[in-house]
Amino acid sequence: MASPITSWEGAAEYFTFAHSPAALYGILIAAAAFVVFAIIFDGIHETGAYKKISKS
């Protein structure tokens, strides 16, 4: 696959939000929150599933 980038000069312009640290921190916080939510939700789900199986 060919890349539209032909040189590394000005490469910072190709990165979205490279000029805005606030946006990068926002994305980082959103990603961390998603991971924490997924871990908590998975724990709740697995606990419930284990309780259903252990009753049998």
mmCIF file of C-alpha atoms in Angstrom:
data_model
loop_
_atom_site.group_PDB
_atom_site.id
_atom_site.type_symbol
_atom_site.label_atom_id
_atom_site.label_comp_id
_atom_site.label_asym_id
_atom_site.label_seq_id
_atom_site.Cartn_x
_atom_site.Cartn_y
_atom_site.Cartn_z
ATOM 1 C CA MET A 1 0.000 0.000 0.000
ATOM 2 C CA ALA A 2 1.274 3.428 -0.888
ATOM 3 C CA SER A 3 1.334 6.229 1.668
ATOM 4 C CA PRO A 4 0.346 9.800 0.836
ATOM 5 C CA ILE A 5 3.235 10.974 3.071
ATOM 6 C CA THR A 6 6.403 11.393 1.027
ATOM 7 C CA SER A 7 8.666 13.026 3.649
ATOM 8 C CA TRP A 8 8.851 13.500 7.410
ATOM 9 C CA GLU A 9 8.981 17.302 7.169
ATOM 10 C CA GLY A 10 5.900 18.802 8.775
ATOM 11 C CA ALA A 11 4.688 15.382 9.934
ATOM 12 C CA ALA A 12 3.108 16.916 13.046
ATOM 13 C CA GLU A 13 0.468 18.362 10.759
ATOM 14 C CA TYR A 14 -0.718 14.871 9.879
ATOM 15 C CA PHE A 15 -1.671 13.989 13.457
ATOM 16 C CA THR A 16 -5.143 14.952 14.586
ATOM 17 C CA PHE A 17 -5.137 17.188 17.684
ATOM 18 C CA ALA A 18 -1.311 17.413 17.692
ATOM 19 C CA HIS A 19 -1.546 21.123 18.452
ATOM 20 C CA SER A 20 -4.116 20.717 21.263
ATOM 21 C CA PRO A 21 -2.928 19.022 24.469
ATOM 22 C CA ALA A 22 -6.395 19.503 26.003
ATOM 23 C CA ALA A 23 -7.959 17.325 23.292
ATOM 24 C CA LEU A 24 -5.283 14.662 23.757
ATOM 25 C CA TYR A 25 -5.873 14.596 27.520
ATOM 26 C CA GLY A 26 -9.617 14.402 26.892
ATOM 27 C CA ILE A 27 -9.164 11.403 24.628
ATOM 28 C CA LEU A 28 -6.837 9.793 27.183
ATOM 29 C CA ILE A 29 -9.349 10.291 29.997
ATOM 30 C CA ALA A 30 -12.185 8.941 27.841
ATOM 31 C CA ALA A 31 -10.150 5.848 26.943
ATOM 32 C CA ALA A 32 -9.198 5.243 30.584
ATOM 33 C CA ALA A 33 -12.828 5.648 31.667
ATOM 34 C CA PHE A 34 -13.927 3.160 29.003
ATOM 35 C CA VAL A 35 -11.368 0.594 30.211
ATOM 36 C CA VAL A 36 -12.412 1.010 33.842
ATOM 37 C CA PHE A 37 -16.094 0.716 32.884
ATOM 38 C CA ALA A 38 -15.389 -2.422 30.838
ATOM 39 C CA ILE A 39 -13.507 -4.060 33.727
ATOM 40 C CA ILE A 40 -16.251 -3.246 36.240
ATOM 41 C CA PHE A 41 -19.037 -4.358 33.878
ATOM 42 C CA ASP A 42 -17.191 -7.600 33.103
ATOM 43 C CA GLY A 43 -16.712 -8.298 36.808
ATOM 44 C CA ILE A 44 -20.410 -7.795 37.490
ATOM 45 C CA HIS A 45 -21.355 -9.996 34.546
ATOM 46 C CA GLU A 46 -18.966 -12.799 35.480
ATOM 47 C CA THR A 47 -20.081 -12.761 39.122
ATOM 48 C CA GLY A 48 -23.707 -13.116 38.048
ATOM 49 C CA ALA A 49 -22.873 -15.878 35.577
ATOM 50 C CA TYR A 50 -20.899 -17.782 38.218
ATOM 51 C CA LYS A 51 -23.784 -17.526 40.699
ATOM 52 C CA LYS A 52 -26.208 -18.941 38.097
ATOM 53 C CA ILE A 53 -23.901 -21.875 37.311
ATOM 54 C CA SER A 54 -23.029 -22.665 40.940
ATOM 55 C CA LYS A 55 -26.744 -23.003 41.869
ATOM 56 C CA SER A 56 -27.070 -26.071 39.622
#
